[in-house]
GROMACS .gro file of C-alpha atoms in nm:
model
  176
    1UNK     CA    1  -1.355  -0.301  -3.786
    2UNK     CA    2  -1.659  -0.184  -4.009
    3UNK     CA    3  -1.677  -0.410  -4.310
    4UNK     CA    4  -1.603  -0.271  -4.644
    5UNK     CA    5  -1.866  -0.108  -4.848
    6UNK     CA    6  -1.928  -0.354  -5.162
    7UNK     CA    7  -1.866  -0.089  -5.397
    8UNK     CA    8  -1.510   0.018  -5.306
    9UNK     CA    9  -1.407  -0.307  -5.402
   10UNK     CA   10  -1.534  -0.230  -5.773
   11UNK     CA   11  -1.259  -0.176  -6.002
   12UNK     CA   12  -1.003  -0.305  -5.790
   13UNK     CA   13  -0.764  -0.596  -5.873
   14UNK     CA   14  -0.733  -0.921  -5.682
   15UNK     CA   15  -0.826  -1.301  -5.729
   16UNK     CA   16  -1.047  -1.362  -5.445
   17UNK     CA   17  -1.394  -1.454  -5.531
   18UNK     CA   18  -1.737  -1.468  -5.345
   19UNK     CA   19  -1.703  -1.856  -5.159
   20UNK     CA   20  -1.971  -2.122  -5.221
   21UNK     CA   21  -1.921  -2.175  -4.822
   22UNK     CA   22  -2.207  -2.028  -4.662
   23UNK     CA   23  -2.190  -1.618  -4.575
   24UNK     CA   24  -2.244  -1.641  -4.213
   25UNK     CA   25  -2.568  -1.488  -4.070
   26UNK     CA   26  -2.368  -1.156  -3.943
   27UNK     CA   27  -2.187  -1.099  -4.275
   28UNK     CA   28  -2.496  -1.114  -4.443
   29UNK     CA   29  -2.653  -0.845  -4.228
   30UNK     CA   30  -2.357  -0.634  -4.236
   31UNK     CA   31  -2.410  -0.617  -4.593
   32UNK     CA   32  -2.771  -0.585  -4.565
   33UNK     CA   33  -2.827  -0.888  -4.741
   34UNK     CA   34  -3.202  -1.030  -4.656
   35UNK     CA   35  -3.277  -1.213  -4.986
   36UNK     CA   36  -3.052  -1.560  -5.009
   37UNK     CA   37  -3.159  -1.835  -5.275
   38UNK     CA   38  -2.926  -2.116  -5.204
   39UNK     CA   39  -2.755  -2.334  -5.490
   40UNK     CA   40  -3.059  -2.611  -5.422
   41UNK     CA   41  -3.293  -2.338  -5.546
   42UNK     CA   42  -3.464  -2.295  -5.905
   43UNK     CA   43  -3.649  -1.993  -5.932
   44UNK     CA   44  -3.926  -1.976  -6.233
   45UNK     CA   45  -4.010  -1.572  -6.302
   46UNK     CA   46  -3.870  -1.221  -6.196
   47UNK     CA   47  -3.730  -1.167  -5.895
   48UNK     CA   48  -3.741  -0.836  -5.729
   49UNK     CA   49  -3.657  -0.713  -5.401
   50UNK     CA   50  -3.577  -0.419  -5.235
   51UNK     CA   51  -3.297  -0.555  -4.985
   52UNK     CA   52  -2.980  -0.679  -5.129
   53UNK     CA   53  -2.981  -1.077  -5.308
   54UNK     CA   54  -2.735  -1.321  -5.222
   55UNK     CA   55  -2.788  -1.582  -5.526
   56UNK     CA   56  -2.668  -1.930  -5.516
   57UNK     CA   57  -2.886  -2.068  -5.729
   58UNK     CA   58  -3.069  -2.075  -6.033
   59UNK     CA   59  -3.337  -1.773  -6.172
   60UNK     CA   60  -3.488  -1.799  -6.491
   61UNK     CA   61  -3.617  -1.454  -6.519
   62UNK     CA   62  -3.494  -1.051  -6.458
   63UNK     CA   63  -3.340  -1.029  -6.103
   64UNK     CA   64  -3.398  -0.668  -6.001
   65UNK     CA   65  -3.243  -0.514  -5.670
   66UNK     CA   66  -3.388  -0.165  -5.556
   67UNK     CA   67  -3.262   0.103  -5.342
   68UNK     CA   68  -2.989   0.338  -5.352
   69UNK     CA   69  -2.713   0.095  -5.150
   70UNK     CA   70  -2.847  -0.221  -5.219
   71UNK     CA   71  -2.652  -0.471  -5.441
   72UNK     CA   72  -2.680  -0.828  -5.617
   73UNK     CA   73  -2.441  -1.091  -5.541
   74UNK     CA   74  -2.414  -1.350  -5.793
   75UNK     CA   75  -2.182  -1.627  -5.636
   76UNK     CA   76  -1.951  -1.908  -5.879
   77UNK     CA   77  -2.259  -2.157  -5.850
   78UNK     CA   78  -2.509  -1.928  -5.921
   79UNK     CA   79  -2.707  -1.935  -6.321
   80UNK     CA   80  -2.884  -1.627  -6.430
   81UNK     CA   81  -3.107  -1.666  -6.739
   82UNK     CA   82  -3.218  -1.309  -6.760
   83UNK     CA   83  -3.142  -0.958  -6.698
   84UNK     CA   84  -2.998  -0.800  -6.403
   85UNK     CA   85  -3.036  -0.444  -6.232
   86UNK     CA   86  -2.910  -0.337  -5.910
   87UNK     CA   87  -2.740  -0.028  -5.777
   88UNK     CA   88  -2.441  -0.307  -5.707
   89UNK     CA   89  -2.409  -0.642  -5.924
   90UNK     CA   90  -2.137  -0.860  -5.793
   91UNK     CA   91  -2.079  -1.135  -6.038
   92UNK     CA   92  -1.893  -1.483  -6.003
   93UNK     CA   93  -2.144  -1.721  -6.185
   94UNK     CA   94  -2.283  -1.751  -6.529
   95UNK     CA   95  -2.547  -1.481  -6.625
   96UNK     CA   96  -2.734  -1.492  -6.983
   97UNK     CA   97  -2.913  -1.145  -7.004
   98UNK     CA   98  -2.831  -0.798  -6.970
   99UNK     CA   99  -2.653  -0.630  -6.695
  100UNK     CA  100  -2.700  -0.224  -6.561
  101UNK     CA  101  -2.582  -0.116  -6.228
  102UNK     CA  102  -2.432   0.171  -6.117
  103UNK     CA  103  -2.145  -0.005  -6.035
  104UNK     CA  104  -2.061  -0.388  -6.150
  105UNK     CA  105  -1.790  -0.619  -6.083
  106UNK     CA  106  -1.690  -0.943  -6.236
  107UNK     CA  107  -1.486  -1.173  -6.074
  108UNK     CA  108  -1.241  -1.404  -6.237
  109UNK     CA  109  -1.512  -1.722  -6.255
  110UNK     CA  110  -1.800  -1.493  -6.429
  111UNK     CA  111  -1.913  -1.553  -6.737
  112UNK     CA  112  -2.175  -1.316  -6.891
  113UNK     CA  113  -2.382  -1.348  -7.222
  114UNK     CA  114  -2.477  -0.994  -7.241
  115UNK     CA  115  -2.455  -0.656  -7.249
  116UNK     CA  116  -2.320  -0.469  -6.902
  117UNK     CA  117  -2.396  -0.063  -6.880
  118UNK     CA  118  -2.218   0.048  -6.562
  119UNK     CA  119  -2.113   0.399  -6.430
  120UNK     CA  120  -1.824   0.189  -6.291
  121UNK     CA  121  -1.674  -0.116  -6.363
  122UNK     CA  122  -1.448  -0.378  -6.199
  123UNK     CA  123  -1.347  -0.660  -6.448
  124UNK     CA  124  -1.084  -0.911  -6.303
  125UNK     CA  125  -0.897  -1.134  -6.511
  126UNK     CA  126  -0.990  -1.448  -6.639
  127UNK     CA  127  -1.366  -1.324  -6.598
  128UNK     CA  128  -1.530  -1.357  -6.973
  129UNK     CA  129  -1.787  -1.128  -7.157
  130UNK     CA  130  -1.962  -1.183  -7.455
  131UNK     CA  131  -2.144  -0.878  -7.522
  132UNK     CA  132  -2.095  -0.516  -7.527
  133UNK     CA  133  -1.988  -0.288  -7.247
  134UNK     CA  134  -2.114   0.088  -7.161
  135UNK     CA  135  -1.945   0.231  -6.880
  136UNK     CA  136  -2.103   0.575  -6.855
  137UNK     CA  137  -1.988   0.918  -6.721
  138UNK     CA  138  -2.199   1.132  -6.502
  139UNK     CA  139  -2.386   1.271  -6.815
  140UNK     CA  140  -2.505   0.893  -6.902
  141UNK     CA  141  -2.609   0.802  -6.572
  142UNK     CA  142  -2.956   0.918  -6.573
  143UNK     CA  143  -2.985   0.619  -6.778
  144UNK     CA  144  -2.869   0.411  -6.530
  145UNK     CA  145  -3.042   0.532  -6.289
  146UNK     CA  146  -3.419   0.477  -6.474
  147UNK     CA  147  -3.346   0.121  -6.558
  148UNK     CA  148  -3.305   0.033  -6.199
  149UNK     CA  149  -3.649   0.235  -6.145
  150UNK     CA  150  -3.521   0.568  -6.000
  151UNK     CA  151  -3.673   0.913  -6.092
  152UNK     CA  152  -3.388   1.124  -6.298
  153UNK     CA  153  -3.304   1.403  -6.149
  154UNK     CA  154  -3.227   1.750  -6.369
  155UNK     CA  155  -2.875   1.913  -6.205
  156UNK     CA  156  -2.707   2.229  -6.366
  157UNK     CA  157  -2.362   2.188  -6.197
  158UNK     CA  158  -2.040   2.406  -6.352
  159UNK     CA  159  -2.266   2.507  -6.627
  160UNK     CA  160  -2.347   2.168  -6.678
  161UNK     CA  161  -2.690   2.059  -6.728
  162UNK     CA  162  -2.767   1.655  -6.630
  163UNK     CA  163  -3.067   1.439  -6.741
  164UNK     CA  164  -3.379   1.560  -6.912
  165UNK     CA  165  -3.295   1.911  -6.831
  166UNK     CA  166  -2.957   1.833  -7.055
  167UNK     CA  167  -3.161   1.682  -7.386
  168UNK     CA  168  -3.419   1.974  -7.373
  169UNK     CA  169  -3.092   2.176  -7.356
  170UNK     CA  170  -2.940   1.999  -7.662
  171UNK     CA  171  -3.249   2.041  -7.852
  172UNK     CA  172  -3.384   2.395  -7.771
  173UNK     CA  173  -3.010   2.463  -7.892
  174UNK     CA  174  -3.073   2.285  -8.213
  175UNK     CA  175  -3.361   2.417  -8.331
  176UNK     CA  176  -3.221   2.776  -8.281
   0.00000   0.00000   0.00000
């Protein structure tokens, strides 16, 4: 059986958490993880990569996950003191920064001291926010989609215009 595709699992109920037991080597690669920092590790300044993050540990500084599928999961031991912005943020530790994915679950042990902008969102119960929340629509997710460095793309779909094509839209209309 293929495993599931981290997103699908956004959004939907359910208690079970990401295990502090260690993700076995072909689990990790079947979710293309490639970056692990285990809960012995402190890391000092930003952390970028363009394969997904398995986190266990501590960052102090912006974790930043690029590509289209790739994703960030943030496991019960792990401490984040800084933003983070992945396609996918997965979130059962403690994360003290700002949070933009396209989309972003929280699992019951997260705790996050911040602001999360999502185009979808998964919150289970018992997980606790203290910030603000932005789940955006389609016609907000260009902005999504430049904080986690992607080029916006303008779309005129059913007579809708999307991204910078829409706000030159909204202002040629305006200023007649």
């Amino acid at each position: 059986m293929a495993p599931r595709d981290p997103a699908e699992m956004i959004g939907r109920g359910g208690t079970a958490v990401p295990s502090v037991a260690p993700v076995h080597k072909d689990r990790r690669n079947a979710l293309g993880i490639k970056a692990v920092i285990d809960s012995s590790t402190t890391i000092r300044g930003p952390v970028e990569t363009k394969n997904s993050a398995l986190v266990d540990g501590n960052i102090e500084g912006n974790v930043t996950v690029t590509g289209t599928s790739r994703m960030a999961l943030l496991r019960e031991t792990c401490h984040v003191r800084g933003n983070v912005t992945a396609p996918i943020v997965m979130i059962a530790g403690e994360v003290h920064g700002d949070i933009v994915g396209r989309a972003v679950r929280l699992f019951r042990t997260a705790i996050v001291h911040g602001s999360i902008t999502a185009e979808r969102l998964g919150i289970d119960a018992g997980a606790t926010i203290e910030g603000g929340v932005v789940r955006c629509g389609e016609s907000a997710a260009h902005a999504v989609r430049e904080a986690m460095g992607e080029r916006p793309v303008a779309s005129v779909a059913d007579g809708q215009a999307d991204g910078p094509a829409a706000f030159a839209a909204a202002r040629n209309s305006r200023a007649a």
